[in-house]
Amino acid sequence: MPAERRRGMDQDHYVYSPLPARPALAWPGGAALASWICLHLEYWELDPPKGSRRIPGIDGMWQIYFPDYRTQAHREYGNRIGFFRVRDALRDADLKATVSVNAEVCRRYPHLVEACLHEGWEIAAGGTHATRMLHAGMSEAQEVDCIEECAAAVRAFTGKTPAGWIGQDFNESARTPALLARHGFQYLADWPNDEQPYWMNPPQPIVSVPQQTEWDDVTLLWMRQILTQRFPEIVIAAFEQLRADGARFPRSFVLNIHTWLLGQPHRIRYLREILQHMADANNVWHTSAGAIAGHFASVQAAHFQETR
């Protein structure tokens, strides 16, 4: 790759690409916005193995002792109750989800994964446990084991290698994109640096589907602790701005849903408000992360070699 094309970058995962200078991108039906919903199904360990990591700030406010049953039970609520409340809200809005699934969820709660398949939702790999995200301190062998374990768990339900990887808490090592491509993944959705899909540059091509974390439910409601009543206002503002901007350069939008958070009885009405607004909007392609990646790859394949 010419040196001038690397200018401004301090890593080789992708090429800097200002939006106005890109090859034209068009969504099916001429839509301004490709919209997808990411539903996270997670298993939280009470006592993770030594050396495992989870994102700082996500633990409960009560974690000053062990065993911290209260925090674990709070997260487990999503797998017992919250999931079904969220599923019903998606049904009522006639919207489908892309589901990021931990391998341990497949083993412990096959009922949940089967329910997702019954709804016709895409199943993506989401690591092994909510308490074991990928990180730079892992060896390559450890990271490969995690990727293969999750891919195998999803394959057992779907009969094929998952097309997508939506990592636990969107964390990766410097090796992750190349390892995912090597293991047959077609896209990953961990990078919040764009509003369109783009090619990443490991030895094998892989598509990055933008993961917009600014209005992620955990980011806003749990970590920044905004008032729940403001959540729809912020999400809808982002959705509408992207839809307007997409009239010139088509954009993508993702809504993240964690069932232990938005599946709570006092929050579900606000999720329903967002979903209905999304469903009623025109000039929007309501789809899955896999469909976005597949469409992008099919229309932009020729440009991949140009970016290497």
Short mmCIF file of C-alpha atoms in Angstrom, two decimals:
data_model
loop_
_atom_site.label_atom_id
_atom_site.label_comp_id
_atom_site.label_asym_id
_atom_site.label_seq_id
_atom_site.Cartn_x
_atom_site.Cartn_y
_atom_site.Cartn_z
CA MET A 1 0.00 0.00 0.00
CA PRO A 2 1.47 3.42 -0.91
CA ALA A 3 2.78 5.31 2.11
CA GLU A 4 0.57 8.32 1.42
CA ARG A 5 -2.54 6.14 1.73
CA ARG A 6 -1.52 5.19 5.27
CA ARG A 7 -1.14 8.81 6.33
CA GLY A 8 -3.05 9.58 9.51
CA MET A 9 -3.24 5.93 10.59
CA ASP A 10 -1.17 4.20 13.26
CA GLN A 11 -2.45 0.70 12.56
CA ASP A 12 -3.02 -1.43 9.46
CA HIS A 13 -6.52 -2.80 10.00
CA TYR A 14 -8.11 -0.48 7.45
CA VAL A 15 -7.32 2.45 5.16
CA TYR A 16 -8.38 5.98 6.05
CA SER A 17 -11.37 6.76 3.84
CA PRO A 18 -13.15 10.14 3.96
CA LEU A 19 -16.82 9.66 3.16
CA PRO A 20 -17.09 12.02 0.14
CA ALA A 21 -14.16 10.31 -1.61
CA ARG A 22 -15.55 6.77 -1.47
CA PRO A 23 -17.08 4.69 -4.27
CA ALA A 24 -20.83 5.21 -4.41
CA LEU A 25 -22.88 2.92 -2.17
CA ALA A 26 -26.60 2.26 -2.62
CA TRP A 27 -28.91 0.24 -0.40
CA PRO A 28 -31.66 -2.00 -1.82
CA GLY A 29 -34.67 -0.02 -2.99
CA GLY A 30 -32.68 3.19 -2.85
CA ALA A 31 -33.07 3.43 0.94
CA ALA A 32 -31.22 6.21 2.72
CA LEU A 33 -30.61 4.12 5.82
CA ALA A 34 -29.85 0.48 6.54
CA SER A 35 -31.15 -0.23 10.05
CA TRP A 36 -30.40 -3.29 12.16
CA ILE A 37 -31.01 -4.36 15.73
CA CYS A 38 -28.35 -6.11 17.79
CA LEU A 39 -29.74 -8.26 20.61
CA HIS A 40 -27.13 -9.49 23.09
CA LEU A 41 -27.58 -12.86 24.79
CA GLU A 42 -24.94 -13.22 27.50
CA TYR A 43 -23.94 -15.55 30.30
CA TRP A 44 -22.34 -13.92 33.35
CA GLU A 45 -20.13 -16.15 35.47
CA LEU A 46 -20.19 -15.81 39.22
CA ASP A 47 -16.48 -16.67 39.48
CA PRO A 48 -14.64 -16.20 36.15
CA PRO A 49 -11.31 -18.00 35.70
CA LYS A 50 -8.13 -16.19 36.63
CA GLY A 51 -6.87 -13.96 33.84
CA SER A 52 -10.26 -13.36 32.23
CA ARG A 53 -11.42 -9.78 31.74
CA ARG A 54 -14.65 -7.83 31.46
CA ILE A 55 -15.16 -4.20 30.58
CA PRO A 56 -14.53 -1.77 33.46
CA GLY A 57 -17.65 -0.08 34.77
CA ILE A 58 -20.10 -2.81 33.78
CA ASP A 59 -20.10 -4.57 37.16
CA GLY A 60 -22.84 -3.92 39.66
CA MET A 61 -22.53 -1.22 42.28
CA TRP A 62 -22.63 -3.93 44.94
CA GLN A 63 -19.47 -5.82 43.97
CA ILE A 64 -17.55 -5.37 47.21
CA TYR A 65 -17.76 -9.00 48.27
CA PHE A 66 -17.76 -12.54 46.92
CA PRO A 67 -19.94 -14.25 45.95
CA ASP A 68 -21.82 -11.32 44.42
CA TYR A 69 -25.09 -13.10 43.73
CA ARG A 70 -26.97 -9.85 43.36
CA THR A 71 -25.07 -8.66 40.28
CA GLN A 72 -25.13 -12.09 38.67
CA ALA A 73 -28.86 -12.43 39.33
CA HIS A 74 -29.49 -8.97 37.87
CA ARG A 75 -27.85 -10.03 34.60
CA GLU A 76 -29.56 -13.42 34.70
CA TYR A 77 -32.91 -11.63 34.74
CA GLY A 78 -32.46 -10.97 31.04
CA ASN A 79 -32.29 -14.69 30.24
CA ARG A 80 -35.27 -15.60 32.43
CA ILE A 81 -37.65 -12.68 31.87
CA GLY A 82 -36.25 -9.75 29.89
CA PHE A 83 -35.64 -11.69 26.68
CA PHE A 84 -39.30 -12.55 26.24
CA ARG A 85 -40.43 -9.00 26.92
CA VAL A 86 -38.00 -7.72 24.29
CA ARG A 87 -39.01 -10.46 21.84
CA ASP A 88 -42.65 -9.41 22.13
CA ALA A 89 -41.75 -5.76 21.55
CA LEU A 90 -39.86 -6.68 18.37
CA ARG A 91 -42.75 -8.83 17.20
CA ASP A 92 -45.24 -6.02 17.73
CA ALA A 93 -43.09 -3.62 15.70
CA ASP A 94 -42.56 -6.30 13.02
CA LEU A 95 -38.77 -5.94 13.31
CA LYS A 96 -36.12 -8.66 13.47
CA ALA A 97 -32.83 -8.83 15.33
CA THR A 98 -29.29 -9.95 14.75
CA VAL A 99 -28.38 -11.85 17.91
CA SER A 100 -24.90 -11.87 19.42
CA VAL A 101 -24.76 -15.15 21.33
CA ASN A 102 -22.24 -16.35 23.91
CA ALA A 103 -21.22 -19.99 23.51
CA GLU A 104 -22.23 -20.60 27.12
CA VAL A 105 -25.76 -19.37 26.35
CA CYS A 106 -26.02 -22.06 23.68
CA ARG A 107 -25.03 -24.71 26.22
CA ARG A 108 -27.08 -23.51 29.19
CA TYR A 109 -30.09 -21.91 27.52
CA PRO A 110 -30.80 -23.64 24.20
CA HIS A 111 -34.42 -22.55 24.60
CA LEU A 112 -33.38 -18.93 24.04
CA VAL A 113 -31.38 -19.67 20.89
CA GLU A 114 -34.20 -21.83 19.54
CA ALA A 115 -36.62 -18.96 20.20
CA CYS A 116 -34.37 -16.64 18.17
CA LEU A 117 -34.30 -19.10 15.28
CA HIS A 118 -38.08 -19.42 15.48
CA GLU A 119 -38.33 -15.64 14.99
CA GLY A 120 -36.10 -15.84 11.90
CA TRP A 121 -33.32 -13.82 13.50
CA GLU A 122 -29.70 -13.98 12.41
CA ILE A 123 -27.38 -15.63 14.93
CA ALA A 124 -23.89 -14.12 15.23
CA ALA A 125 -21.02 -15.27 17.42
CA GLY A 126 -20.45 -13.21 20.55
CA GLY A 127 -17.58 -14.86 22.40
CA THR A 128 -17.88 -17.51 25.08
CA HIS A 129 -18.99 -15.63 28.23
CA ALA A 130 -19.89 -12.05 29.15
CA THR A 131 -17.05 -12.22 31.67
CA ARG A 132 -14.37 -13.31 29.15
CA MET A 133 -13.92 -10.71 26.45
CA LEU A 134 -11.08 -10.90 23.92
CA HIS A 135 -8.09 -8.78 24.87
CA ALA A 136 -4.47 -8.14 23.97
CA GLY A 137 -3.19 -10.08 26.96
CA MET A 138 -4.40 -13.37 25.49
CA SER A 139 -2.09 -15.59 23.48
CA GLU A 140 -3.02 -16.31 19.88
CA ALA A 141 -3.87 -19.89 20.85
CA GLN A 142 -6.24 -18.67 23.58
CA GLU A 143 -7.95 -16.29 21.20
CA VAL A 144 -8.30 -18.98 18.54
CA ASP A 145 -9.81 -21.32 21.13
CA CYS A 146 -12.41 -18.67 22.04
CA ILE A 147 -13.32 -17.99 18.41
CA GLU A 148 -13.55 -21.69 17.55
CA GLU A 149 -15.57 -22.50 20.67
CA CYS A 150 -18.18 -19.86 19.91
CA ALA A 151 -18.33 -20.68 16.21
CA ALA A 152 -18.87 -24.37 17.04
CA ALA A 153 -21.64 -23.58 19.52
CA VAL A 154 -23.51 -21.45 16.96
CA ARG A 155 -22.86 -24.00 14.20
CA ALA A 156 -24.53 -26.68 16.33
CA PHE A 157 -27.79 -24.69 16.16
CA THR A 158 -27.65 -23.26 12.65
CA GLY A 159 -25.74 -25.96 10.76
CA LYS A 160 -23.21 -23.48 9.38
CA THR A 161 -20.37 -21.26 10.50
CA PRO A 162 -21.80 -17.93 11.66
CA ALA A 163 -21.29 -15.14 9.15
CA GLY A 164 -20.72 -12.51 11.81
CA TRP A 165 -18.74 -11.82 14.94
CA ILE A 166 -20.07 -9.26 17.44
CA GLY A 167 -17.50 -9.49 20.18
CA GLN A 168 -18.21 -9.36 23.88
CA ASP A 169 -18.20 -5.64 24.75
CA PHE A 170 -16.80 -5.04 21.22
CA ASN A 171 -13.26 -5.72 22.42
CA GLU A 172 -10.49 -7.24 20.29
CA SER A 173 -6.76 -7.83 20.11
CA ALA A 174 -4.63 -6.68 17.18
CA ARG A 175 -4.98 -10.21 15.74
CA THR A 176 -8.76 -10.50 15.87
CA PRO A 177 -9.84 -9.36 12.37
CA ALA A 178 -7.30 -11.65 10.69
CA LEU A 179 -8.23 -14.60 12.92
CA LEU A 180 -11.92 -14.11 12.22
CA ALA A 181 -11.37 -13.94 8.47
CA ARG A 182 -9.21 -17.07 8.63
CA HIS A 183 -12.03 -18.92 10.42
CA GLY A 184 -14.60 -18.07 7.74
CA PHE A 185 -16.33 -15.05 9.22
CA GLN A 186 -17.64 -12.61 6.63
CA TYR A 187 -18.06 -9.61 8.90
CA LEU A 188 -17.35 -8.24 12.35
CA ALA A 189 -19.28 -5.52 14.17
CA ASP A 190 -16.97 -4.16 16.86
CA TRP A 191 -15.69 -0.88 15.41
CA PRO A 192 -17.50 2.47 15.99
CA ASN A 193 -15.54 4.51 13.45
CA ASP A 194 -17.98 4.87 10.55
CA GLU A 195 -21.55 5.09 9.29
CA GLN A 196 -21.04 2.78 6.30
CA PRO A 197 -19.55 -0.72 6.08
CA TYR A 198 -15.97 -0.91 4.87
CA TRP A 199 -13.27 -3.45 4.09
CA MET A 200 -10.73 -4.39 6.72
CA ASN A 201 -7.31 -5.46 5.53
CA PRO A 202 -6.13 -8.73 7.04
CA PRO A 203 -4.69 -11.29 4.61
CA GLN A 204 -8.27 -12.35 3.83
CA PRO A 205 -11.04 -9.78 3.31
CA ILE A 206 -13.59 -9.14 6.05
CA VAL A 207 -16.29 -6.46 6.24
CA SER A 208 -16.60 -4.13 9.21
CA VAL A 209 -20.26 -3.32 9.93
CA PRO A 210 -20.29 -0.15 12.07
CA GLN A 211 -21.12 -0.66 15.75
CA GLN A 212 -22.27 2.77 16.94
CA THR A 213 -21.69 2.87 20.68
CA GLU A 214 -22.78 6.46 21.38
CA TRP A 215 -26.40 5.37 21.85
CA ASP A 216 -25.70 1.82 23.02
CA ASP A 217 -28.14 1.03 25.85
CA VAL A 218 -25.44 -0.01 28.34
CA THR A 219 -23.33 3.05 27.50
CA LEU A 220 -26.18 5.49 28.05
CA LEU A 221 -28.33 3.90 30.75
CA TRP A 222 -25.81 1.98 32.82
CA MET A 223 -22.46 3.72 32.44
CA ARG A 224 -23.49 7.33 31.75
CA GLN A 225 -26.70 6.93 33.78
CA ILE A 226 -28.91 9.20 31.72
CA LEU A 227 -32.57 9.36 32.66
CA THR A 228 -34.44 6.49 31.03
CA GLN A 229 -37.02 8.93 29.70
CA ARG A 230 -34.28 10.58 27.62
CA PHE A 231 -33.18 7.32 25.99
CA PRO A 232 -35.74 7.39 23.14
CA GLU A 233 -35.00 11.06 22.46
CA ILE A 234 -31.28 10.36 21.98
CA VAL A 235 -31.71 7.18 19.92
CA ILE A 236 -34.39 8.67 17.67
CA ALA A 237 -32.30 11.83 17.15
CA ALA A 238 -29.43 9.66 15.91
CA PHE A 239 -31.74 7.57 13.73
CA GLU A 240 -33.30 10.64 12.11
CA GLN A 241 -30.01 12.43 11.53
CA LEU A 242 -28.57 9.37 9.83
CA ARG A 243 -31.73 8.97 7.76
CA ALA A 244 -31.49 12.59 6.62
CA ASP A 245 -27.76 12.36 5.91
CA GLY A 246 -28.37 9.14 4.00
CA ALA A 247 -30.20 11.01 1.26
CA ARG A 248 -26.75 12.00 -0.04
CA PHE A 249 -24.49 9.23 1.27
CA PRO A 250 -26.38 6.11 2.44
CA ARG A 251 -25.76 5.28 6.12
CA SER A 252 -26.26 2.45 8.58
CA PHE A 253 -27.78 2.49 12.08
CA VAL A 254 -27.71 -0.08 14.86
CA LEU A 255 -29.79 -0.30 18.02
CA ASN A 256 -28.19 -2.40 20.76
CA ILE A 257 -30.47 -4.25 23.18
CA HIS A 258 -29.30 -5.99 26.35
CA THR A 259 -32.19 -7.98 27.76
CA TRP A 260 -31.13 -7.50 31.39
CA LEU A 261 -31.40 -3.74 30.86
CA LEU A 262 -34.11 -2.86 28.32
CA GLY A 263 -36.15 -5.94 29.23
CA GLN A 264 -36.95 -4.44 32.64
CA PRO A 265 -40.65 -3.56 33.18
CA HIS A 266 -39.96 0.15 33.75
CA ARG A 267 -37.87 0.46 30.55
CA ILE A 268 -39.76 -1.62 28.00
CA ARG A 269 -42.18 1.19 27.12
CA TYR A 270 -39.22 3.30 25.97
CA LEU A 271 -37.85 0.49 23.84
CA ARG A 272 -41.27 0.07 22.29
CA GLU A 273 -41.35 3.79 21.49
CA ILE A 274 -38.03 3.54 19.67
CA LEU A 275 -38.97 0.38 17.76
CA GLN A 276 -42.28 1.81 16.59
CA HIS A 277 -40.60 4.99 15.39
CA MET A 278 -38.08 2.93 13.45
CA ALA A 279 -40.78 0.73 11.96
CA ASP A 280 -42.87 3.71 10.83
CA ALA A 281 -39.99 5.54 9.12
CA ASN A 282 -39.85 5.54 5.33
CA ASN A 283 -36.80 5.18 3.10
CA VAL A 284 -35.29 2.68 5.55
CA TRP A 285 -34.02 -0.83 4.83
CA HIS A 286 -34.81 -2.84 7.99
CA THR A 287 -32.40 -5.74 7.84
CA SER A 288 -29.68 -7.74 9.60
CA ALA A 289 -25.97 -7.15 10.06
CA GLY A 290 -25.28 -10.13 7.81
CA ALA A 291 -27.43 -8.73 5.02
CA ILE A 292 -25.69 -5.36 5.26
CA ALA A 293 -22.27 -7.01 5.06
CA GLY A 294 -23.35 -9.30 2.23
CA HIS A 295 -24.82 -6.45 0.18
CA PHE A 296 -21.75 -4.30 0.70
CA ALA A 297 -19.40 -7.13 -0.26
CA SER A 298 -21.38 -7.89 -3.41
CA VAL A 299 -21.37 -4.30 -4.71
CA GLN A 300 -17.92 -3.25 -3.48
CA ALA A 301 -15.86 -6.39 -4.12
CA ALA A 302 -13.91 -4.75 -6.91
CA HIS A 303 -12.76 -1.98 -4.61
CA PHE A 304 -11.24 -4.31 -2.02
CA GLN A 305 -8.04 -4.86 -4.02
CA GLU A 306 -7.77 -1.10 -4.58
CA THR A 307 -7.60 -0.51 -0.82
CA ARG A 308 -4.86 -3.04 -0.07
#
